[in-house]
CSV table of C-alpha atoms in Angstrom, one decimal:
chain,number,residue,atom,x,y,z
K,20,MET,CA,13.8,-8.6,4.5
K,21,LYS,CA,17.3,-7.1,4.2
K,22,LYS,CA,18.1,-9.7,1.6
K,23,LEU,CA,15.0,-8.9,-0.4
K,24,LEU,CA,15.7,-5.2,-0.3
K,25,ALA,CA,19.2,-5.8,-1.4
K,26,MET,CA,17.9,-7.8,-4.4
K,27,ALA,CA,15.5,-5.0,-5.3
K,28,LEU,CA,18.4,-2.6,-5.2
K,29,CYS,CA,20.4,-4.7,-7.6
K,30,VAL,CA,17.5,-4.5,-10.0
K,31,LEU,CA,17.6,-0.7,-9.9
K,32,LEU,CA,21.4,-0.4,-10.1
K,33,ALA,CA,22.0,-2.5,-13.2
K,34,LEU,CA,20.0,-4.4,-15.8
K,35,SER,CA,22.8,-6.9,-16.1
K,36,CYS,CA,22.9,-8.0,-12.5
K,37,LEU,CA,22.4,-11.7,-11.6
K,38,SER,CA,18.9,-13.2,-11.8
K,39,PHE,CA,17.0,-14.2,-8.7
K,40,ALA,CA,16.5,-17.6,-10.2
K,41,SER,CA,18.3,-20.5,-8.6
K,42,ALA,CA,16.2,-23.4,-9.8
K,43,GLU,CA,16.6,-26.7,-11.4
K,44,GLU,CA,16.0,-25.2,-14.9
K,45,GLU,CA,17.3,-21.8,-16.0
K,46,ILE,CA,14.6,-20.0,-17.9
K,47,THR,CA,15.7,-18.0,-21.0
K,48,TYR,CA,13.3,-15.6,-22.6
K,49,PRO,CA,11.7,-15.5,-25.2
K,50,ILE,CA,10.5,-19.1,-25.0
K,51,ASP,CA,10.2,-21.1,-28.1
K,52,THR,CA,6.6,-22.3,-28.1
K,53,ASP,CA,3.4,-22.2,-30.2
K,54,VAL,CA,1.1,-22.3,-27.1
K,55,THR,CA,-1.5,-19.5,-26.8
K,56,LEU,CA,-2.7,-18.7,-23.3
K,57,LYS,CA,-6.1,-17.3,-22.4
K,58,VAL,CA,-5.7,-14.8,-19.6
K,59,TRP,CA,-8.5,-13.1,-17.6
K,60,MET,CA,-7.2,-9.7,-16.4
K,61,GLY,CA,-10.6,-8.1,-15.8
K,62,SER,CA,-9.6,-6.4,-12.5
K,63,ALA,CA,-6.2,-5.3,-13.8
K,64,VAL,CA,-7.0,-3.0,-16.6
K,65,GLY,CA,-4.8,0.1,-16.3
K,66,TYR,CA,-4.0,0.9,-19.9
K,67,SER,CA,-4.9,4.1,-21.6
K,68,ALA,CA,-8.3,4.7,-23.1
K,69,ILE,CA,-6.6,5.3,-26.5
K,70,TYR,CA,-6.3,1.5,-26.8
K,71,PRO,CA,-9.5,-0.4,-27.4
K,72,SER,CA,-8.4,-3.4,-25.3
K,73,ALA,CA,-5.5,-5.1,-23.6
K,74,ASN,CA,-4.9,-7.0,-26.9
K,75,ASP,CA,-4.1,-3.6,-28.5
K,76,ALA,CA,-2.2,-2.0,-25.6
K,77,PRO,CA,1.6,-2.0,-26.2
K,78,TRP,CA,2.6,-3.0,-22.7
K,79,TYR,CA,0.5,-6.2,-22.9
K,80,GLN,CA,1.8,-6.9,-26.4
K,81,GLU,CA,5.4,-6.4,-25.2
K,82,TRP,CA,4.8,-8.8,-22.4
K,83,GLU,CA,3.9,-11.4,-25.0
K,84,LYS,CA,6.9,-10.5,-27.2
K,85,ARG,CA,9.4,-10.7,-24.4
K,86,THR,CA,8.2,-14.1,-23.1
K,87,GLY,CA,7.6,-15.5,-26.6
K,88,ILE,CA,4.1,-16.6,-25.6
K,89,ASP,CA,0.9,-15.5,-27.4
K,90,VAL,CA,-2.0,-14.4,-25.2
K,91,ASP,CA,-5.7,-13.9,-25.7
K,92,TRP,CA,-6.5,-11.2,-23.1
K,93,VAL,CA,-10.0,-11.7,-21.7
K,94,GLU,CA,-11.8,-8.7,-20.3
K,95,PRO,CA,-15.4,-7.9,-19.4
K,96,ALA,CA,-17.3,-6.0,-22.2
K,97,ALA,CA,-16.9,-2.2,-22.1
K,98,GLY,CA,-19.3,-0.8,-19.4
K,99,ALA,CA,-20.0,-4.3,-18.0
K,100,ASP,CA,-19.9,-4.9,-14.2
K,101,LYS,CA,-16.5,-6.5,-13.7
K,102,THR,CA,-17.5,-8.3,-10.5
K,103,GLN,CA,-20.6,-9.8,-12.1
K,104,ALA,CA,-18.7,-10.9,-15.2
K,105,TYR,CA,-16.1,-12.6,-13.0
K,106,ASN,CA,-18.7,-14.3,-10.9
K,107,LEU,CA,-20.5,-15.6,-14.0
K,108,MET,CA,-17.3,-16.9,-15.4
K,109,ILE,CA,-16.5,-18.8,-12.1
K,110,ALA,CA,-20.0,-20.1,-11.8
K,111,GLY,CA,-20.1,-21.2,-15.4
K,112,GLY,CA,-17.0,-23.3,-15.2
K,113,ASP,CA,-15.6,-22.1,-18.6
K,114,TYR,CA,-12.2,-21.0,-17.3
K,115,PRO,CA,-9.3,-19.4,-19.1
K,116,ASP,CA,-5.7,-20.6,-18.4
K,117,LEU,CA,-4.9,-17.8,-16.0
K,118,ILE,CA,-7.2,-15.7,-13.8
K,119,PHE,CA,-6.1,-12.4,-12.1
K,120,ASN,CA,-8.4,-11.4,-9.3
K,121,ALA,CA,-8.4,-10.6,-5.6
K,122,ASP,CA,-10.8,-13.5,-5.1
K,123,ILE,CA,-8.1,-15.9,-6.1
K,124,VAL,CA,-6.2,-14.8,-2.9
K,125,THR,CA,-9.1,-14.5,-0.5
K,126,ASN,CA,-10.8,-17.8,-1.5
K,127,ALA,CA,-7.8,-19.8,-2.6
K,128,ALA,CA,-8.5,-22.9,-0.5
K,129,SER,CA,-12.1,-23.0,-1.8
K,130,HIS,CA,-11.0,-22.6,-5.4
K,131,ILE,CA,-8.5,-25.4,-5.1
K,132,GLU,CA,-11.1,-27.7,-3.5
K,133,ASN,CA,-13.7,-26.8,-6.2
K,134,LYS,CA,-11.2,-27.4,-9.0
K,135,VAL,CA,-11.1,-23.8,-10.2
K,136,ILE,CA,-7.3,-23.4,-9.8
K,137,ILE,CA,-4.5,-25.8,-9.2
K,138,PRO,CA,-1.8,-25.9,-6.4
K,139,LEU,CA,1.5,-24.6,-7.7
K,140,ASN,CA,3.8,-26.6,-5.4
K,141,ASP,CA,5.1,-28.8,-8.2
K,142,TYR,CA,5.6,-25.8,-10.6
K,143,LEU,CA,7.0,-22.8,-8.7
K,144,PRO,CA,10.5,-24.1,-8.0
K,145,LYS,CA,11.2,-25.3,-11.5
K,146,TYR,CA,9.1,-23.1,-13.8
K,147,ALA,CA,8.8,-19.9,-11.7
K,148,PRO,CA,12.3,-19.6,-10.1
K,149,ASN,CA,12.2,-15.8,-9.8
K,150,LEU,CA,9.0,-15.7,-7.7
K,151,TRP,CA,10.2,-18.8,-5.8
K,152,ALA,CA,13.5,-17.0,-4.9
K,153,ILE,CA,11.5,-14.0,-3.5
K,154,MET,CA,9.3,-16.4,-1.5
K,155,GLN,CA,12.4,-18.1,0.0
K,156,GLU,CA,13.9,-14.8,1.0
K,157,ASN,CA,10.7,-13.4,2.6
K,158,ALA,CA,8.6,-15.6,5.0
K,159,ASP,CA,5.6,-13.3,4.9
K,160,VAL,CA,5.4,-13.5,1.1
K,161,GLU,CA,5.8,-17.3,1.2
K,162,LYS,CA,3.2,-17.8,3.9
K,163,SER,CA,0.7,-15.2,2.5
K,164,TYR,CA,0.2,-17.1,-0.7
K,165,LYS,CA,0.1,-20.6,0.7
K,166,THR,CA,-3.0,-22.2,2.2
K,167,ASP,CA,-3.1,-23.7,5.7
K,168,SER,CA,-2.8,-27.1,4.1
K,169,GLY,CA,0.4,-26.0,2.4
K,170,ASP,CA,-0.7,-25.3,-1.2
K,171,TYR,CA,0.8,-22.4,-3.1
K,172,PHE,CA,-1.9,-20.9,-5.2
K,173,CYS,CA,-1.0,-17.8,-7.1
K,174,PHE,CA,1.4,-15.3,-8.7
K,175,PRO,CA,0.9,-12.4,-6.4
K,176,MET,CA,0.9,-8.6,-6.7
K,177,LEU,CA,3.7,-7.4,-4.5
K,178,SER,CA,4.3,-3.8,-3.6
K,179,GLU,CA,7.2,-2.6,-1.5
K,180,ALA,CA,6.3,-0.5,1.6
K,181,GLY,CA,5.9,3.2,1.2
K,182,THR,CA,5.1,5.8,3.9
K,183,TRP,CA,3.0,8.7,2.6
K,184,ILE,CA,1.2,10.0,5.7
K,185,GLY,CA,2.6,12.0,8.6
K,186,PRO,CA,2.6,15.3,10.5
K,187,ILE,CA,3.3,18.5,8.5
K,188,VAL,CA,4.0,21.9,9.9
K,189,ASN,CA,4.5,25.5,8.8
K,190,ARG,CA,8.3,26.0,9.2
K,191,GLN,CA,7.9,29.8,9.1
K,192,TRP,CA,5.6,29.7,12.1
K,193,LEU,CA,8.0,27.4,14.0
K,194,ASP,CA,10.8,30.0,13.3
K,195,GLU,CA,8.7,33.0,14.3
K,196,CYS,CA,7.7,31.3,17.5
K,197,GLY,CA,11.4,30.4,18.3
K,198,LEU,CA,10.6,26.6,18.2
K,199,THR,CA,12.3,23.6,16.7
K,200,ALA,CA,10.4,20.7,15.3
K,201,PRO,CA,8.6,18.8,18.1
K,202,GLU,CA,9.7,15.3,18.9
K,203,THR,CA,7.2,14.3,21.6
K,204,ILE,CA,3.5,14.6,22.2
K,205,ASP,CA,4.1,17.3,24.9
K,206,GLU,CA,6.3,19.3,22.5
K,207,PHE,CA,3.7,19.0,19.8
K,208,THR,CA,1.0,20.2,22.1
K,209,ALA,CA,3.2,23.1,23.2
K,210,MET,CA,3.8,24.0,19.6
K,211,LEU,CA,0.1,24.1,18.9
K,212,LYS,CA,-0.5,26.4,21.9
K,213,ALA,CA,2.2,28.7,20.7
K,214,PHE,CA,0.6,28.9,17.3
K,215,LYS,CA,-2.8,29.6,18.8
K,216,ASP,CA,-1.5,32.4,21.0
K,217,LYS,CA,0.6,34.1,18.3
K,218,TYR,CA,-1.7,33.8,15.3
K,219,ASN,CA,-5.1,33.6,16.9
K,220,VAL,CA,-6.2,30.5,15.1
K,221,VAL,CA,-7.3,26.9,15.8
K,222,PRO,CA,-3.8,25.7,14.7
K,223,PHE,CA,-4.2,22.0,13.9
K,224,SER,CA,-6.3,19.9,11.5
K,225,MET,CA,-6.4,16.3,10.4
K,226,CYS,CA,-8.8,14.3,8.3
K,227,PHE,CA,-10.2,10.7,8.6
K,228,TYR,CA,-7.2,8.8,7.2
K,229,THR,CA,-4.5,10.5,9.2
K,230,TYR,CA,-5.5,9.9,12.8
K,231,ASN,CA,-2.9,7.0,13.0
K,232,VAL,CA,0.0,9.5,13.1
K,233,PHE,CA,-0.5,9.9,16.9
K,234,PHE,CA,-1.7,6.5,18.0
K,235,SER,CA,1.8,5.1,17.6
K,236,ALA,CA,3.1,7.1,20.5
K,237,TYR,CA,0.8,5.2,22.8
K,238,GLY,CA,1.7,1.8,21.4
K,239,VAL,CA,-1.4,1.0,19.3
K,240,THR,CA,-2.7,1.4,15.8
K,241,SER,CA,-5.7,3.6,14.9
K,242,ARG,CA,-9.4,2.8,14.4
K,243,ASP,CA,-8.7,2.5,10.6
K,244,VAL,CA,-6.0,-0.2,11.1
K,245,ILE,CA,-7.8,-1.9,13.9
K,246,TRP,CA,-6.0,-5.3,14.0
K,247,TYR,CA,-2.3,-5.5,14.7
K,248,ARG,CA,0.3,-8.0,15.9
K,249,THR,CA,3.1,-7.2,18.3
K,250,LYS,CA,6.6,-8.6,18.3
K,251,ASP,CA,5.5,-11.5,20.6
K,252,GLN,CA,3.1,-12.5,17.8
K,253,LYS,CA,0.0,-11.7,19.8
K,254,VAL,CA,-3.1,-10.2,18.1
K,255,HIS,CA,-4.7,-7.1,19.5
K,256,TYR,CA,-7.9,-5.2,18.7
K,257,ALA,CA,-6.7,-1.6,18.9
K,258,ALA,CA,-10.0,0.0,19.9
K,259,CYS,CA,-10.2,-1.7,23.3
K,260,GLU,CA,-6.6,-1.0,24.3
K,261,GLU,CA,-5.5,1.5,26.9
K,262,GLY,CA,-3.2,3.2,24.4
K,263,TYR,CA,-6.2,3.8,22.2
K,264,ARG,CA,-8.0,5.4,25.1
K,265,ASP,CA,-5.0,7.6,25.8
K,266,THR,CA,-4.9,8.9,22.2
K,267,LEU,CA,-8.6,9.7,22.4
K,268,ARG,CA,-7.9,11.6,25.6
K,269,LEU,CA,-5.2,13.6,23.8
K,270,PHE,CA,-7.6,14.5,20.9
K,271,ASN,CA,-10.3,15.4,23.3
K,272,SER,CA,-8.0,17.8,25.2
K,273,TRP,CA,-6.8,19.4,22.0
K,274,LEU,CA,-10.4,19.9,21.0
K,275,ASN,CA,-11.4,21.4,24.3
K,276,ASP,CA,-8.4,23.7,24.4
K,277,GLY,CA,-9.1,25.1,20.9
K,278,LEU,CA,-6.1,23.4,19.3
K,279,LEU,CA,-7.9,20.9,17.0
K,280,ASP,CA,-10.1,21.9,14.1
K,281,PRO,CA,-13.7,21.3,15.1
K,282,ASP,CA,-14.3,20.1,11.5
K,283,PHE,CA,-11.8,17.2,11.9
K,284,ALA,CA,-14.6,14.6,11.5
K,285,THR,CA,-15.7,15.8,8.1
K,286,ILE,CA,-12.8,17.9,6.6
K,287,ASP,CA,-11.1,16.7,3.4
K,288,ASP,CA,-7.5,17.3,2.1
K,289,ASN,CA,-8.5,20.1,-0.3
K,290,THR,CA,-10.2,22.1,2.4
K,291,MET,CA,-7.4,21.5,4.9
K,292,CYS,CA,-4.7,22.6,2.4
K,293,ALA,CA,-6.7,25.7,1.6
K,294,LYS,CA,-6.7,26.5,5.3
K,295,ALA,CA,-2.9,26.0,5.4
K,296,ALA,CA,-2.3,28.3,2.4
K,297,ALA,CA,-4.5,30.9,3.9
K,298,GLY,CA,-2.7,30.9,7.3
K,299,ASN,CA,-5.7,29.5,9.2
K,300,ILE,CA,-3.8,26.5,10.5
K,301,GLY,CA,-0.1,25.9,11.2
K,302,ALA,CA,0.0,22.1,11.4
K,303,MET,CA,-1.8,19.1,10.0
K,304,ALA,CA,-1.6,15.4,9.6
K,305,GLY,CA,-1.8,14.5,6.0
K,306,GLY,CA,-0.4,12.7,3.0
K,307,TYR,CA,2.6,13.9,1.1
K,308,GLY,CA,0.3,14.8,-1.8
K,309,ASN,CA,-0.8,17.7,0.4
K,310,PHE,CA,2.4,19.6,-0.5
K,311,GLN,CA,1.2,19.8,-4.1
K,312,LYS,CA,-2.2,20.9,-2.9
K,313,ILE,CA,-0.8,23.6,-0.7
K,314,ASP,CA,1.4,24.8,-3.6
K,315,ALA,CA,-1.6,25.1,-5.8
K,316,ALA,CA,-3.5,27.0,-3.2
K,317,LEU,CA,-0.6,29.4,-2.6
K,318,ASP,CA,-0.6,30.3,-6.3
K,319,GLY,CA,3.1,31.0,-6.7
K,320,LYS,CA,3.8,32.1,-3.1
K,321,GLU,CA,6.6,30.4,-1.1
K,322,ASN,CA,5.6,27.1,0.4
K,323,THR,CA,7.1,26.9,3.9
K,324,TRP,CA,5.4,23.7,5.0
K,325,VAL,CA,7.6,20.7,5.9
K,326,ALA,CA,7.3,17.2,7.2
K,327,ILE,CA,8.3,16.4,10.8
K,328,LYS,CA,8.7,13.0,12.5
K,329,TYR,CA,5.8,11.2,14.2
K,330,PRO,CA,5.8,12.5,17.8
K,331,LEU,CA,6.7,10.0,20.5
K,332,LEU,CA,5.5,9.9,24.1
K,333,ASN,CA,9.0,10.3,25.5
K,334,LYS,CA,12.3,11.2,23.8
K,335,GLY,CA,14.2,8.0,23.1
K,336,ASP,CA,11.1,5.8,22.7
K,337,GLU,CA,10.9,3.5,19.7
K,338,TYR,CA,8.1,3.8,17.2
K,339,ALA,CA,5.5,1.2,17.9
K,340,PHE,CA,4.0,1.7,14.4
K,341,PHE,CA,4.1,4.0,11.5
K,342,GLN,CA,2.0,4.1,8.3
K,343,ASN,CA,3.2,2.0,5.4
K,344,SER,CA,1.9,-0.4,2.8
K,345,PRO,CA,2.4,-4.2,3.1
K,346,LEU,CA,4.5,-5.9,0.6
K,347,THR,CA,1.9,-8.6,0.2
K,348,GLN,CA,-1.3,-7.5,-1.6
K,349,ILE,CA,-4.7,-9.1,-1.9
K,350,ASN,CA,-4.5,-9.7,-5.7
K,351,GLY,CA,-3.0,-12.7,-7.5
K,352,THR,CA,-3.1,-14.8,-10.6
K,353,GLY,CA,-4.1,-18.4,-10.4
K,354,VAL,CA,-3.5,-21.2,-12.9
K,355,THR,CA,-6.8,-22.8,-13.6
K,356,THR,CA,-7.7,-26.5,-14.0
K,357,ALA,CA,-8.5,-25.7,-17.6
K,358,CYS,CA,-4.9,-24.9,-18.4
K,359,GLU,CA,-3.3,-27.6,-20.5
K,360,ASN,CA,0.2,-26.1,-20.2
K,361,PRO,CA,0.8,-25.0,-16.6
K,362,GLU,CA,4.5,-25.0,-17.2
K,363,ILE,CA,4.2,-22.4,-19.9
K,364,ALA,CA,1.7,-20.4,-17.9
K,365,CYS,CA,4.1,-20.3,-14.9
K,366,ARG,CA,7.0,-19.2,-17.2
K,367,PHE,CA,4.9,-16.5,-18.6
K,368,MET,CA,3.9,-15.1,-15.2
K,369,ASP,CA,7.4,-15.5,-13.7
K,370,TYR,CA,8.9,-13.1,-16.2
K,371,LEU,CA,7.4,-10.2,-14.1
K,372,TYR,CA,9.5,-11.2,-11.1
K,373,SER,CA,12.8,-11.3,-13.0
K,374,ASN,CA,15.2,-8.4,-12.9
K,375,GLU,CA,14.2,-7.3,-16.4
K,376,GLY,CA,10.5,-7.9,-15.6
K,377,MET,CA,10.7,-5.6,-12.6
K,378,ILE,CA,11.9,-2.8,-14.8
K,379,PHE,CA,9.1,-3.6,-17.2
K,380,VAL,CA,6.4,-3.5,-14.5
K,381,ASN,CA,7.7,-0.3,-12.8
K,382,TYR,CA,9.1,1.8,-15.7
K,383,GLY,CA,7.4,0.4,-18.7
K,384,TYR,CA,8.0,-1.2,-22.1
K,385,SER,CA,9.6,1.8,-23.9
K,386,GLU,CA,13.2,2.6,-23.3
K,387,GLY,CA,14.8,5.7,-24.7
K,388,LYS,CA,18.4,7.1,-24.8
K,389,ASP,CA,18.0,10.0,-22.4
K,390,ALA,CA,15.5,12.2,-20.5
K,391,SER,CA,14.3,13.9,-23.6
K,392,SER,CA,13.4,10.7,-25.4
K,393,ASP,CA,9.9,9.9,-26.7
K,394,ALA,CA,9.7,7.0,-24.4
K,395,GLY,CA,8.8,6.0,-20.8
K,396,TYR,CA,12.3,5.7,-19.3
K,397,TYR,CA,16.0,5.6,-19.9
K,398,ILE,CA,19.0,4.1,-18.2
K,399,ASP,CA,21.3,6.8,-16.6
K,400,GLU,CA,25.1,6.8,-16.4
K,401,ASN,CA,24.9,4.7,-13.2
K,402,GLY,CA,22.9,2.0,-14.8
K,403,LYS,CA,19.7,3.1,-13.0
K,404,PRO,CA,16.3,3.5,-14.8
K,405,GLN,CA,14.8,7.0,-14.8
K,406,TYR,CA,11.5,8.2,-16.0
K,407,THR,CA,11.7,10.5,-19.1
K,408,ASP,CA,10.5,14.1,-19.1
K,409,LEU,CA,7.5,13.0,-21.2
K,410,TYR,CA,6.5,10.5,-18.6
K,411,MET,CA,6.8,13.0,-15.7
K,412,ASN,CA,5.8,16.2,-17.3
K,413,GLY,CA,4.0,15.4,-20.6
K,414,PRO,CA,1.0,17.6,-21.6
K,415,GLU,CA,-1.5,14.8,-20.9
K,416,GLY,CA,-0.4,14.4,-17.3
K,417,MET,CA,1.7,11.7,-15.6
K,418,VAL,CA,-1.2,9.3,-14.9
K,419,GLU,CA,-2.0,9.2,-18.7
K,420,TYR,CA,1.6,8.4,-19.6
K,421,ALA,CA,1.8,5.8,-16.9
K,422,ARG,CA,-1.3,4.2,-18.5
K,423,ARG,CA,0.5,4.2,-21.8
K,424,PHE,CA,4.0,3.1,-20.7
K,425,SER,CA,3.5,1.2,-17.5
K,426,PRO,CA,-0.2,0.4,-16.8
K,427,ALA,CA,0.8,-2.1,-14.1
K,428,ILE,CA,1.6,1.0,-11.9
K,429,VAL,CA,-1.8,2.5,-12.4
K,430,GLY,CA,-3.9,-0.6,-12.2
K,431,ASN,CA,-3.6,-3.8,-10.1
K,432,CYS,CA,-1.3,-6.3,-11.8
K,433,PRO,CA,0.8,-9.3,-10.8
K,434,GLY,CA,4.5,-8.5,-10.4
K,435,TYR,CA,6.7,-6.6,-8.0
K,436,LYS,CA,6.2,-2.8,-7.5
K,437,LEU,CA,9.4,-1.2,-6.3
K,438,ALA,CA,9.4,1.5,-3.7
K,439,GLN,CA,12.2,3.3,-5.5
K,440,ALA,CA,10.0,3.6,-8.7
K,441,GLY,CA,7.4,5.3,-6.6
K,442,ARG,CA,9.9,7.7,-5.2
K,443,ASP,CA,11.2,8.4,-8.7
K,444,ARG,CA,7.7,9.6,-9.6
K,445,ASN,CA,7.5,11.9,-6.6
K,446,SER,CA,8.7,15.4,-6.2
K,447,GLN,CA,11.8,16.1,-3.9
K,448,ILE,CA,9.6,17.5,-1.1
K,449,MET,CA,7.5,14.3,-1.2
K,450,ARG,CA,10.6,12.2,-1.0
K,451,ASP,CA,12.0,14.2,1.9
K,452,ALA,CA,8.6,13.8,3.7
K,453,GLU,CA,8.7,10.0,3.4
K,454,ASP,CA,12.3,10.0,4.6
K,455,THR,CA,11.3,12.1,7.6
K,456,TRP,CA,8.3,10.0,8.5
K,457,ARG,CA,10.2,6.7,8.3
K,458,ASN,CA,13.2,7.9,10.2
K,459,GLY,CA,13.2,6.2,13.7
K,460,SER,CA,11.1,3.3,12.8
K,461,ASN,CA,12.1,-0.1,13.7
K,462,GLU,CA,-22.2,-12.6,14.1
K,463,ASP,CA,-22.5,-9.0,15.5
K,464,TRP,CA,-18.8,-8.8,14.7
K,465,TRP,CA,-19.3,-6.7,11.7
K,466,CYS,CA,-20.8,-4.0,14.0
K,467,LEU,CA,-17.5,-3.7,15.9
K,468,PRO,CA,-15.9,-1.1,13.6
K,469,VAL,CA,-19.2,0.8,13.4
K,470,LEU,CA,-19.4,1.1,17.2
K,471,CYS,CA,-15.7,2.0,17.4
K,472,GLY,CA,-16.1,4.7,14.8
K,473,GLU,CA,-19.2,6.2,16.5
K,474,MET,CA,-17.5,6.2,19.9
K,475,TYR,CA,-14.3,7.6,18.5
K,476,PHE,CA,-16.0,10.9,17.7
K,477,LYS,CA,-18.2,10.9,20.8
K,478,PHE,CA,-15.2,10.5,23.1
K,479,ILE,CA,-13.1,13.2,21.4
K,480,THR,CA,-16.0,15.7,21.3
K,481,GLY,CA,-17.0,15.0,24.9
K,482,GLU,CA,-20.5,13.8,23.9
K,483,VAL,CA,-19.6,10.8,26.0
K,484,ASP,CA,-17.3,11.3,28.9
K,485,LEU,CA,-14.1,9.3,28.1
K,486,GLU,CA,-13.3,8.5,31.8
K,487,LYS,CA,-16.9,7.6,32.8
K,488,GLY,CA,-17.9,5.9,29.6
K,489,TRP,CA,-14.8,3.8,28.8
K,490,ASP,CA,-15.7,0.8,31.0
K,491,GLU,CA,-19.2,0.6,29.5
K,492,TYR,CA,-17.7,0.9,26.0
K,493,ILE,CA,-15.3,-2.0,26.7
K,494,ASP,CA,-18.2,-4.1,28.2
K,495,THR,CA,-20.2,-3.4,25.0
K,496,LEU,CA,-17.4,-4.6,22.8
K,497,LYS,CA,-17.1,-7.8,24.9
K,498,GLY,CA,-20.8,-8.3,24.7
K,499,MET,CA,-20.6,-8.1,20.9
K,500,GLY,CA,-18.0,-10.8,20.9
K,501,VAL,CA,-14.7,-8.9,20.6
K,502,GLU,CA,-12.9,-11.5,22.8
K,503,ASP,CA,-14.1,-14.4,20.6
K,504,LEU,CA,-13.0,-12.4,17.5
K,505,ILE,CA,-9.6,-11.8,18.9
K,506,ALA,CA,-9.2,-15.5,19.6
K,507,ILE,CA,-10.1,-16.3,16.0
K,508,LYS,CA,-7.7,-13.7,14.7
K,509,GLN,CA,-5.0,-15.1,17.0
K,510,ALA,CA,-5.7,-18.6,15.6
K,511,GLN,CA,-5.4,-17.2,12.1
K,512,LEU,CA,-2.1,-15.7,12.9
K,513,ASP,CA,-0.9,-18.9,14.6
K,514,ARG,CA,-1.8,-20.9,11.5
K,515,PHE,CA,-0.1,-18.3,9.3
K,516,ASN,CA,3.1,-18.6,11.4
K,517,ALA,CA,2.9,-22.3,11.3
K,518,ARG,CA,2.8,-22.5,7.5
């Protein structure tokens, strides 16, 4: 992983750095060919509505220009159901040359067996050296896009990890209470009690996607990330672990002591941030986008909210988990059995994993001279790409300019999304928050998450006694087959590690 991050850093530091490619045949773009590829990108449309189709969108046109390969971009008709259109195409057998879809990843082995896509083992080392180099540097990437029988099957969408969820507190309240940022669960609880006593409020709120901030202290993941593997490569189902129970016990005590917002089960970010701006809470678990929401609610008043580290059980403990995004994503582009020129198709796709291609994916097709340029990005004095003022602050909004200049960022698309590019689009307070949160890190089965979700709230609210009802809850999970499901997941992990 260190090698991969170093390679990504090279991309950002200079466009002239050495290529990842180290293959039998060096690929130089544009390619001299008269081949036209037919490419299905139905699930990847991220371009602006000002363009009628991908065939008219400048980013897609530039991809063709840079590679020297003409493309007929195939999309579902406007207003059509994309999933239905994709399923009809697969069932009908009239395939384009390349197909981008999550189904290519989730059903790769079946699609190879049914002659929808071809294995890429004979093509990646020679005709996709940039992607191949990334795979050789990162075992998870290499294994994630290879079947159990050893067939490589797609050009994946890769996205470097980003951390965007964590605890946030009102720094002014900390100062007024004579406190420093809490580092442990006990210190966090003491802070909440101090806030409650001084400001006469229920001091803490969190919404459905932020519960995982506290589970890590007890060595487990949350109910929303129910499966996890430990360093010894063992699979665990979080919702039947003791650490899960300990976290629920903590939430239940906070609720009973008037420290946790009683609306935690239904509250959303906007309501939570409005409470923060009004001084009705002094701490929350939320995404870094909440800083902007609090700013808006404060309407020009000083924003004193800051990110703090995930609290640990004891000082000196290591983080068991923290929220981030996996590099490997469930989207990919397969080369179909209808493709008469798989070598050309692979070269076309591999451009996105080159140094220049990474800039193209993350910063767009339009390079200007400086920040004031009528373009998407420019290269600064250190050789690093930077978004222009138009991209960041244009009158149509950043999302619209992303759709115009770099739609791969807005939609799903093959290629490599760099964490640094995401940071470049964020405000300084959001970057600081991510740095803070990452600091210190090193048959009835479908009903399991439903039961866990129901019991999660019942245990916290006290509707079911956590101490008396836990054993019955575990027995119910076992009766529903959780042990069999763990064994299956463990077998999946073992097969993955053996690839």
